[in-house]
Amino acid sequence: MDEIHRFFSRKNTVNYLSEAENAQSGNYLEILRAVCRLSYMSMYVIDYQRKEFEYVSDNQLFLCNHTPAEVMAMGYAFYFKYVSEEDLEMLIRINEIGFDFFDRTPLEDRKNYSISYDFILQTGKEKILINHKLTPIFITSEGKIWKALCVVSLSSNVTSGNILLSKAGEDSFWELDLIGGVWNKMDKSRLTERELQIIRLHAQGLTISQIADRMCIAVDTVKFHRKKLFDKLNVKNIGEALAYVKNNKLL
């Protein structure tokens, strides 16, 4: 499929691997399979040397009614079949800008970065907005990603995009202005212990009244802290707030 080359450039194509680089992968897929057995999220591995998927979990969300083996065989052709033209162009643009950012990052830091964004998977008339995260597993001595882990879950947002790049252990992240191709650095919001407690209880499925009872405070007090939380995170509802705190590891 000729269009697949649009996802690749010199910045993300691995042309050569040394014996030592090949040896580093070992039996890592056995560990990943074990992780997938414990997670509801779909996971797959991109091999940038072979330009294909090396592994696809059997979690149903990402499969679009295919088997893992069928999705692996399709590789990047999967995107062209199940992603709308508009979102596909967005993914190609994210790919270009993301690898430009990665190419400017110090080599020793590159494994610590991950990128997150939302797009729609479409199977027939059914459309599902998913959140897609990608992070390096192995990096070559030249600093290129050899293999990357992708994790797919249901998005808590309402539209495609929402492109965020983060570095492990940092209190800031970068948000992509896709039109201008510019990364804007932003500080992660710091939540109070009461705000964290409220959002943890929401994550457990409790209603506002149940949260008030659990915390021994008035319902109006819970609503007051929720409003402050929404304003702080710049979100409109509890679903978006939960997505923000999960994506930014605030829980």
JSON list of N, CA, C and O in Angstrom, two decimals, residues 134-181:
[
{"chain": "A", "resi": 134, "resn": "LEU", "atom": "N", "xyz": [1.58, 6.70, 22.82]},
{"chain": "A", "resi": 134, "resn": "LEU", "atom": "CA", "xyz": [2.75, 6.04, 22.25]},
{"chain": "A", "resi": 134, "resn": "LEU", "atom": "C", "xyz": [3.99, 6.43, 23.03]},
{"chain": "A", "resi": 134, "resn": "LEU", "atom": "O", "xyz": [4.18, 7.60, 23.35]},
{"chain": "A", "resi": 135, "resn": "THR", "atom": "N", "xyz": [4.83, 5.44, 23.34]},
{"chain": "A", "resi": 135, "resn": "THR", "atom": "CA", "xyz": [6.09, 5.70, 24.03]},
{"chain": "A", "resi": 135, "resn": "THR", "atom": "C", "xyz": [7.15, 4.73, 23.52]},
{"chain": "A", "resi": 135, "resn": "THR", "atom": "O", "xyz": [6.82, 3.59, 23.15]},
{"chain": "A", "resi": 136, "resn": "PRO", "atom": "N", "xyz": [8.42, 5.13, 23.48]},
{"chain": "A", "resi": 136, "resn": "PRO", "atom": "CA", "xyz": [9.47, 4.22, 22.99]},
{"chain": "A", "resi": 136, "resn": "PRO", "atom": "C", "xyz": [9.70, 3.04, 23.92]},
{"chain": "A", "resi": 136, "resn": "PRO", "atom": "O", "xyz": [9.58, 3.16, 25.14]},
{"chain": "A", "resi": 137, "resn": "ILE", "atom": "N", "xyz": [10.01, 1.88, 23.33]},
{"chain": "A", "resi": 137, "resn": "ILE", "atom": "CA", "xyz": [10.48, 0.72, 24.10]},
{"chain": "A", "resi": 137, "resn": "ILE", "atom": "C", "xyz": [12.00, 0.60, 23.94]},
{"chain": "A", "resi": 137, "resn": "ILE", "atom": "O", "xyz": [12.73, 0.56, 24.91]},
{"chain": "A", "resi": 138, "resn": "PHE", "atom": "N", "xyz": [12.46, 0.57, 22.68]},
{"chain": "A", "resi": 138, "resn": "PHE", "atom": "CA", "xyz": [13.88, 0.47, 22.40]},
{"chain": "A", "resi": 138, "resn": "PHE", "atom": "C", "xyz": [14.29, 1.59, 21.45]},
{"chain": "A", "resi": 138, "resn": "PHE", "atom": "O", "xyz": [13.57, 1.93, 20.51]},
{"chain": "A", "resi": 139, "resn": "ILE", "atom": "N", "xyz": [15.48, 2.15, 21.72]},
{"chain": "A", "resi": 139, "resn": "ILE", "atom": "CA", "xyz": [16.03, 3.24, 20.90]},
{"chain": "A", "resi": 139, "resn": "ILE", "atom": "C", "xyz": [17.41, 2.83, 20.40]},
{"chain": "A", "resi": 139, "resn": "ILE", "atom": "O", "xyz": [18.20, 2.26, 21.17]},
{"chain": "A", "resi": 140, "resn": "THR", "atom": "N", "xyz": [17.71, 3.13, 19.15]},
{"chain": "A", "resi": 140, "resn": "THR", "atom": "CA", "xyz": [19.01, 2.76, 18.59]},
{"chain": "A", "resi": 140, "resn": "THR", "atom": "C", "xyz": [20.10, 3.71, 19.08]},
{"chain": "A", "resi": 140, "resn": "THR", "atom": "O", "xyz": [19.82, 4.76, 19.67]},
{"chain": "A", "resi": 141, "resn": "SER", "atom": "N", "xyz": [21.34, 3.36, 18.81]},
{"chain": "A", "resi": 141, "resn": "SER", "atom": "CA", "xyz": [22.47, 4.21, 19.20]},
{"chain": "A", "resi": 141, "resn": "SER", "atom": "C", "xyz": [22.43, 5.55, 18.49]},
{"chain": "A", "resi": 141, "resn": "SER", "atom": "O", "xyz": [23.00, 6.54, 18.96]},
{"chain": "A", "resi": 142, "resn": "GLU", "atom": "N", "xyz": [21.73, 5.61, 17.35]},
{"chain": "A", "resi": 142, "resn": "GLU", "atom": "CA", "xyz": [21.56, 6.87, 16.61]},
{"chain": "A", "resi": 142, "resn": "GLU", "atom": "C", "xyz": [20.46, 7.73, 17.23]},
{"chain": "A", "resi": 142, "resn": "GLU", "atom": "O", "xyz": [20.28, 8.88, 16.82]},
{"chain": "A", "resi": 143, "resn": "GLY", "atom": "N", "xyz": [19.71, 7.16, 18.17]},
{"chain": "A", "resi": 143, "resn": "GLY", "atom": "CA", "xyz": [18.64, 7.91, 18.80]},
{"chain": "A", "resi": 143, "resn": "GLY", "atom": "C", "xyz": [17.28, 7.75, 18.15]},
{"chain": "A", "resi": 143, "resn": "GLY", "atom": "O", "xyz": [16.34, 8.47, 18.49]},
{"chain": "A", "resi": 144, "resn": "LYS", "atom": "N", "xyz": [17.15, 6.79, 17.24]},
{"chain": "A", "resi": 144, "resn": "LYS", "atom": "CA", "xyz": [15.85, 6.56, 16.60]},
{"chain": "A", "resi": 144, "resn": "LYS", "atom": "C", "xyz": [15.06, 5.51, 17.37]},
{"chain": "A", "resi": 144, "resn": "LYS", "atom": "O", "xyz": [15.61, 4.60, 17.97]},
{"chain": "A", "resi": 145, "resn": "ILE", "atom": "N", "xyz": [13.74, 5.67, 17.36]},
{"chain": "A", "resi": 145, "resn": "ILE", "atom": "CA", "xyz": [12.89, 4.66, 17.98]},
{"chain": "A", "resi": 145, "resn": "ILE", "atom": "C", "xyz": [12.89, 3.40, 17.11]},
{"chain": "A", "resi": 145, "resn": "ILE", "atom": "O", "xyz": [12.60, 3.46, 15.92]},
{"chain": "A", "resi": 146, "resn": "TRP", "atom": "N", "xyz": [13.26, 2.28, 17.72]},
{"chain": "A", "resi": 146, "resn": "TRP", "atom": "CA", "xyz": [13.19, 1.00, 17.01]},
{"chain": "A", "resi": 146, "resn": "TRP", "atom": "C", "xyz": [11.81, 0.38, 17.21]},
{"chain": "A", "resi": 146, "resn": "TRP", "atom": "O", "xyz": [11.11, 0.04, 16.26]},
{"chain": "A", "resi": 147, "resn": "LYS", "atom": "N", "xyz": [11.39, 0.25, 18.46]},
{"chain": "A", "resi": 147, "resn": "LYS", "atom": "CA", "xyz": [10.07, -0.28, 18.76]},
{"chain": "A", "resi": 147, "resn": "LYS", "atom": "C", "xyz": [9.35, 0.68, 19.71]},
{"chain": "A", "resi": 147, "resn": "LYS", "atom": "O", "xyz": [9.98, 1.25, 20.60]},
{"chain": "A", "resi": 148, "resn": "ALA", "atom": "N", "xyz": [8.05, 0.82, 19.52]},
{"chain": "A", "resi": 148, "resn": "ALA", "atom": "CA", "xyz": [7.25, 1.70, 20.36]},
{"chain": "A", "resi": 148, "resn": "ALA", "atom": "C", "xyz": [6.01, 0.96, 20.83]},
{"chain": "A", "resi": 148, "resn": "ALA", "atom": "O", "xyz": [5.42, 0.17, 20.08]},
{"chain": "A", "resi": 149, "resn": "LEU", "atom": "N", "xyz": [5.63, 1.22, 22.06]},
{"chain": "A", "resi": 149, "resn": "LEU", "atom": "CA", "xyz": [4.40, 0.66, 22.62]},
{"chain": "A", "resi": 149, "resn": "LEU", "atom": "C", "xyz": [3.26, 1.65, 22.46]},
{"chain": "A", "resi": 149, "resn": "LEU", "atom": "O", "xyz": [3.40, 2.82, 22.80]},
{"chain": "A", "resi": 150, "resn": "CYS", "atom": "N", "xyz": [2.14, 1.18, 21.95]},
{"chain": "A", "resi": 150, "resn": "CYS", "atom": "CA", "xyz": [0.93, 2.00, 21.81]},
{"chain": "A", "resi": 150, "resn": "CYS", "atom": "C", "xyz": [-0.16, 1.42, 22.70]},
{"chain": "A", "resi": 150, "resn": "CYS", "atom": "O", "xyz": [-0.37, 0.20, 22.72]},
{"chain": "A", "resi": 151, "resn": "VAL", "atom": "N", "xyz": [-0.85, 2.30, 23.41]},
{"chain": "A", "resi": 151, "resn": "VAL", "atom": "CA", "xyz": [-1.91, 1.89, 24.33]},
{"chain": "A", "resi": 151, "resn": "VAL", "atom": "C", "xyz": [-3.18, 2.63, 23.92]},
{"chain": "A", "resi": 151, "resn": "VAL", "atom": "O", "xyz": [-3.19, 3.86, 23.78]},
{"chain": "A", "resi": 152, "resn": "VAL", "atom": "N", "xyz": [-4.26, 1.88, 23.74]},
{"chain": "A", "resi": 152, "resn": "VAL", "atom": "CA", "xyz": [-5.52, 2.43, 23.25]},
{"chain": "A", "resi": 152, "resn": "VAL", "atom": "C", "xyz": [-6.61, 2.23, 24.29]},
{"chain": "A", "resi": 152, "resn": "VAL", "atom": "O", "xyz": [-6.79, 1.12, 24.81]},
{"chain": "A", "resi": 153, "resn": "SER", "atom": "N", "xyz": [-7.34, 3.31, 24.59]},
{"chain": "A", "resi": 153, "resn": "SER", "atom": "CA", "xyz": [-8.48, 3.23, 25.51]},
{"chain": "A", "resi": 153, "resn": "SER", "atom": "C", "xyz": [-9.58, 4.16, 25.00]},
{"chain": "A", "resi": 153, "resn": "SER", "atom": "O", "xyz": [-9.35, 4.96, 24.07]},
{"chain": "A", "resi": 154, "resn": "LEU", "atom": "N", "xyz": [-10.76, 4.07, 25.58]},
{"chain": "A", "resi": 154, "resn": "LEU", "atom": "CA", "xyz": [-11.83, 4.98, 25.22]},
{"chain": "A", "resi": 154, "resn": "LEU", "atom": "C", "xyz": [-11.45, 6.40, 25.64]},
{"chain": "A", "resi": 154, "resn": "LEU", "atom": "O", "xyz": [-10.95, 6.61, 26.74]},
{"chain": "A", "resi": 155, "resn": "SER", "atom": "N", "xyz": [-11.71, 7.37, 24.78]},
{"chain": "A", "resi": 155, "resn": "SER", "atom": "CA", "xyz": [-11.43, 8.76, 25.11]},
{"chain": "A", "resi": 155, "resn": "SER", "atom": "C", "xyz": [-12.56, 9.33, 25.96]},
{"chain": "A", "resi": 155, "resn": "SER", "atom": "O", "xyz": [-13.72, 8.98, 25.78]},
{"chain": "A", "resi": 156, "resn": "SER", "atom": "N", "xyz": [-12.19, 10.21, 26.88]},
{"chain": "A", "resi": 156, "resn": "SER", "atom": "CA", "xyz": [-13.19, 10.93, 27.67]},
{"chain": "A", "resi": 156, "resn": "SER", "atom": "C", "xyz": [-13.48, 12.31, 27.08]},
{"chain": "A", "resi": 156, "resn": "SER", "atom": "O", "xyz": [-14.25, 13.07, 27.65]},
{"chain": "A", "resi": 157, "resn": "ASN", "atom": "N", "xyz": [-12.86, 12.62, 25.96]},
{"chain": "A", "resi": 157, "resn": "ASN", "atom": "CA", "xyz": [-13.12, 13.88, 25.28]},
{"chain": "A", "resi": 157, "resn": "ASN", "atom": "C", "xyz": [-14.26, 13.70, 24.28]},
{"chain": "A", "resi": 157, "resn": "ASN", "atom": "O", "xyz": [-14.81, 12.60, 24.14]},
{"chain": "A", "resi": 158, "resn": "VAL", "atom": "N", "xyz": [-14.60, 14.76, 23.58]},
{"chain": "A", "resi": 158, "resn": "VAL", "atom": "CA", "xyz": [-15.73, 14.69, 22.65]},
{"chain": "A", "resi": 158, "resn": "VAL", "atom": "C", "xyz": [-15.31, 14.89, 21.20]},
{"chain": "A", "resi": 158, "resn": "VAL", "atom": "O", "xyz": [-16.10, 14.67, 20.29]},
{"chain": "A", "resi": 159, "resn": "THR", "atom": "N", "xyz": [-14.06, 15.31, 20.98]},
{"chain": "A", "resi": 159, "resn": "THR", "atom": "CA", "xyz": [-13.58, 15.53, 19.61]},
{"chain": "A", "resi": 159, "resn": "THR", "atom": "C", "xyz": [-12.18, 14.96, 19.45]},
{"chain": "A", "resi": 159, "resn": "THR", "atom": "O", "xyz": [-11.46, 14.73, 20.43]},
{"chain": "A", "resi": 160, "resn": "SER", "atom": "N", "xyz": [-11.77, 14.75, 18.22]},
{"chain": "A", "resi": 160, "resn": "SER", "atom": "CA", "xyz": [-10.42, 14.29, 17.91]},
{"chain": "A", "resi": 160, "resn": "SER", "atom": "C", "xyz": [-9.41, 15.39, 18.23]},
{"chain": "A", "resi": 160, "resn": "SER", "atom": "O", "xyz": [-9.75, 16.56, 18.37]},
{"chain": "A", "resi": 161, "resn": "GLY", "atom": "N", "xyz": [-8.15, 14.99, 18.32]},
{"chain": "A", "resi": 161, "resn": "GLY", "atom": "CA", "xyz": [-7.07, 15.96, 18.61]},
{"chain": "A", "resi": 161, "resn": "GLY", "atom": "C", "xyz": [-6.57, 15.78, 20.02]},
{"chain": "A", "resi": 161, "resn": "GLY", "atom": "O", "xyz": [-6.13, 14.70, 20.41]},
{"chain": "A", "resi": 162, "resn": "ASN", "atom": "N", "xyz": [-6.59, 16.89, 20.79]},
{"chain": "A", "resi": 162, "resn": "ASN", "atom": "CA", "xyz": [-6.17, 16.85, 22.20]},
{"chain": "A", "resi": 162, "resn": "ASN", "atom": "C", "xyz": [-4.77, 16.24, 22.33]},
{"chain": "A", "resi": 162, "resn": "ASN", "atom": "O", "xyz": [-4.55, 15.27, 23.07]},
{"chain": "A", "resi": 163, "resn": "ILE", "atom": "N", "xyz": [-3.81, 16.84, 21.62]},
{"chain": "A", "resi": 163, "resn": "ILE", "atom": "CA", "xyz": [-2.48, 16.24, 21.46]},
{"chain": "A", "resi": 163, "resn": "ILE", "atom": "C", "xyz": [-1.55, 16.75, 22.55]},
{"chain": "A", "resi": 163, "resn": "ILE", "atom": "O", "xyz": [-1.25, 17.95, 22.63]},
{"chain": "A", "resi": 164, "resn": "LEU", "atom": "N", "xyz": [-1.10, 15.83, 23.39]},
{"chain": "A", "resi": 164, "resn": "LEU", "atom": "CA", "xyz": [-0.26, 16.17, 24.53]},
{"chain": "A", "resi": 164, "resn": "LEU", "atom": "C", "xyz": [1.01, 15.33, 24.50]},
{"chain": "A", "resi": 164, "resn": "LEU", "atom": "O", "xyz": [0.98, 14.14, 24.19]},
{"chain": "A", "resi": 165, "resn": "LEU", "atom": "N", "xyz": [2.12, 15.96, 24.84]},
{"chain": "A", "resi": 165, "resn": "LEU", "atom": "CA", "xyz": [3.40, 15.26, 24.93]},
{"chain": "A", "resi": 165, "resn": "LEU", "atom": "C", "xyz": [3.97, 15.50, 26.32]},
{"chain": "A", "resi": 165, "resn": "LEU", "atom": "O", "xyz": [3.97, 16.63, 26.80]},
{"chain": "A", "resi": 166, "resn": "SER", "atom": "N", "xyz": [4.40, 14.44, 26.98]},
{"chain": "A", "resi": 166, "resn": "SER", "atom": "CA", "xyz": [4.88, 14.58, 28.35]},
{"chain": "A", "resi": 166, "resn": "SER", "atom": "C", "xyz": [6.17, 13.81, 28.55]},
{"chain": "A", "resi": 166, "resn": "SER", "atom": "O", "xyz": [6.49, 12.87, 27.80]},
{"chain": "A", "resi": 167, "resn": "LYS", "atom": "N", "xyz": [6.91, 14.21, 29.59]},
{"chain": "A", "resi": 167, "resn": "LYS", "atom": "CA", "xyz": [8.15, 13.55, 29.97]},
{"chain": "A", "resi": 167, "resn": "LYS", "atom": "C", "xyz": [7.98, 13.03, 31.39]},
{"chain": "A", "resi": 167, "resn": "LYS", "atom": "O", "xyz": [7.53, 13.75, 32.28]},
{"chain": "A", "resi": 168, "resn": "ALA", "atom": "N", "xyz": [8.34, 11.77, 31.59]},
{"chain": "A", "resi": 168, "resn": "ALA", "atom": "CA", "xyz": [8.18, 11.14, 32.90]},
{"chain": "A", "resi": 168, "resn": "ALA", "atom": "C", "xyz": [8.93, 11.94, 33.96]},
{"chain": "A", "resi": 168, "resn": "ALA", "atom": "O", "xyz": [10.07, 12.34, 33.77]},
{"chain": "A", "resi": 169, "resn": "GLY", "atom": "N", "xyz": [8.24, 12.19, 35.08]},
{"chain": "A", "resi": 169, "resn": "GLY", "atom": "CA", "xyz": [8.87, 12.85, 36.20]},
{"chain": "A", "resi": 169, "resn": "GLY", "atom": "C", "xyz": [8.84, 14.36, 36.17]},
{"chain": "A", "resi": 169, "resn": "GLY", "atom": "O", "xyz": [9.31, 15.01, 37.11]},
{"chain": "A", "resi": 170, "resn": "GLU", "atom": "N", "xyz": [8.26, 14.96, 35.11]},
{"chain": "A", "resi": 170, "resn": "GLU", "atom": "CA", "xyz": [8.22, 16.42, 35.01]},
{"chain": "A", "resi": 170, "resn": "GLU", "atom": "C", "xyz": [6.83, 16.93, 35.36]},
{"chain": "A", "resi": 170, "resn": "GLU", "atom": "O", "xyz": [5.82, 16.26, 35.12]},
{"chain": "A", "resi": 171, "resn": "ASP", "atom": "N", "xyz": [6.79, 18.16, 35.90]},
{"chain": "A", "resi": 171, "resn": "ASP", "atom": "CA", "xyz": [5.53, 18.79, 36.29]},
{"chain": "A", "resi": 171, "resn": "ASP", "atom": "C", "xyz": [4.97, 19.69, 35.19]},
{"chain": "A", "resi": 171, "resn": "ASP", "atom": "O", "xyz": [4.16, 20.57, 35.46]},
{"chain": "A", "resi": 172, "resn": "SER", "atom": "N", "xyz": [5.39, 19.44, 33.97]},
{"chain": "A", "resi": 172, "resn": "SER", "atom": "CA", "xyz": [4.88, 20.21, 32.83]},
{"chain": "A", "resi": 172, "resn": "SER", "atom": "C", "xyz": [4.65, 19.27, 31.66]},
{"chain": "A", "resi": 172, "resn": "SER", "atom": "O", "xyz": [5.10, 18.12, 31.67]},
{"chain": "A", "resi": 173, "resn": "PHE", "atom": "N", "xyz": [3.94, 19.76, 30.66]},
{"chain": "A", "resi": 173, "resn": "PHE", "atom": "CA", "xyz": [3.72, 18.99, 29.45]},
{"chain": "A", "resi": 173, "resn": "PHE", "atom": "C", "xyz": [3.61, 19.96, 28.28]},
{"chain": "A", "resi": 173, "resn": "PHE", "atom": "O", "xyz": [3.57, 21.18, 28.46]},
{"chain": "A", "resi": 174, "resn": "TRP", "atom": "N", "xyz": [3.58, 19.42, 27.07]},
{"chain": "A", "resi": 174, "resn": "TRP", "atom": "CA", "xyz": [3.46, 20.25, 25.87]},
{"chain": "A", "resi": 174, "resn": "TRP", "atom": "C", "xyz": [2.15, 19.92, 25.17]},
{"chain": "A", "resi": 174, "resn": "TRP", "atom": "O", "xyz": [1.80, 18.75, 24.99]},
{"chain": "A", "resi": 175, "resn": "GLU", "atom": "N", "xyz": [1.43, 20.96, 24.79]},
{"chain": "A", "resi": 175, "resn": "GLU", "atom": "CA", "xyz": [0.18, 20.80, 24.05]},
{"chain": "A", "resi": 175, "resn": "GLU", "atom": "C", "xyz": [0.41, 21.31, 22.63]},
{"chain": "A", "resi": 175, "resn": "GLU", "atom": "O", "xyz": [0.95, 22.41, 22.44]},
{"chain": "A", "resi": 176, "resn": "LEU", "atom": "N", "xyz": [-0.01, 20.53, 21.65]},
{"chain": "A", "resi": 176, "resn": "LEU", "atom": "CA", "xyz": [0.27, 20.88, 20.26]},
{"chain": "A", "resi": 176, "resn": "LEU", "atom": "C", "xyz": [-0.83, 21.74, 19.65]},
{"chain": "A", "resi": 176, "resn": "LEU", "atom": "O", "xyz": [-2.01, 21.35, 19.66]},
{"chain": "A", "resi": 177, "resn": "ASP", "atom": "N", "xyz": [-0.43, 22.90, 19.14]},
{"chain": "A", "resi": 177, "resn": "ASP", "atom": "CA", "xyz": [-1.28, 23.70, 18.27]},
{"chain": "A", "resi": 177, "resn": "ASP", "atom": "C", "xyz": [-1.09, 23.14, 16.87]},
{"chain": "A", "resi": 177, "resn": "ASP", "atom": "O", "xyz": [-0.10, 23.43, 16.21]},
{"chain": "A", "resi": 178, "resn": "LEU", "atom": "N", "xyz": [-2.01, 22.29, 16.43]},
{"chain": "A", "resi": 178, "resn": "LEU", "atom": "CA", "xyz": [-1.81, 21.54, 15.19]},
{"chain": "A", "resi": 178, "resn": "LEU", "atom": "C", "xyz": [-1.79, 22.46, 13.97]},
{"chain": "A", "resi": 178, "resn": "LEU", "atom": "O", "xyz": [-1.04, 22.20, 13.01]},
{"chain": "A", "resi": 179, "resn": "ILE", "atom": "N", "xyz": [-2.57, 23.52, 13.98]},
{"chain": "A", "resi": 179, "resn": "ILE", "atom": "CA", "xyz": [-2.60, 24.43, 12.83]},
{"chain": "A", "resi": 179, "resn": "ILE", "atom": "C", "xyz": [-1.26, 25.13, 12.66]},
{"chain": "A", "resi": 179, "resn": "ILE", "atom": "O", "xyz": [-0.70, 25.19, 11.56]},
{"chain": "A", "resi": 180, "resn": "GLY", "atom": "N", "xyz": [-0.71, 25.64, 13.76]},
{"chain": "A", "resi": 180, "resn": "GLY", "atom": "CA", "xyz": [0.57, 26.34, 13.68]},
{"chain": "A", "resi": 180, "resn": "GLY", "atom": "C", "xyz": [1.77, 25.42, 13.78]},
{"chain": "A", "resi": 180, "resn": "GLY", "atom": "O", "xyz": [2.91, 25.84, 13.53]},
{"chain": "A", "resi": 181, "resn": "GLY", "atom": "N", "xyz": [1.54, 24.16, 14.16]},
{"chain": "A", "resi": 181, "resn": "GLY", "atom": "CA", "xyz": [2.64, 23.22, 14.31]},
{"chain": "A", "resi": 181, "resn": "GLY", "atom": "C", "xyz": [3.55, 23.58, 15.47]},
{"chain": "A", "resi": 181, "resn": "GLY", "atom": "O", "xyz": [4.75, 23.26, 15.45]}
]
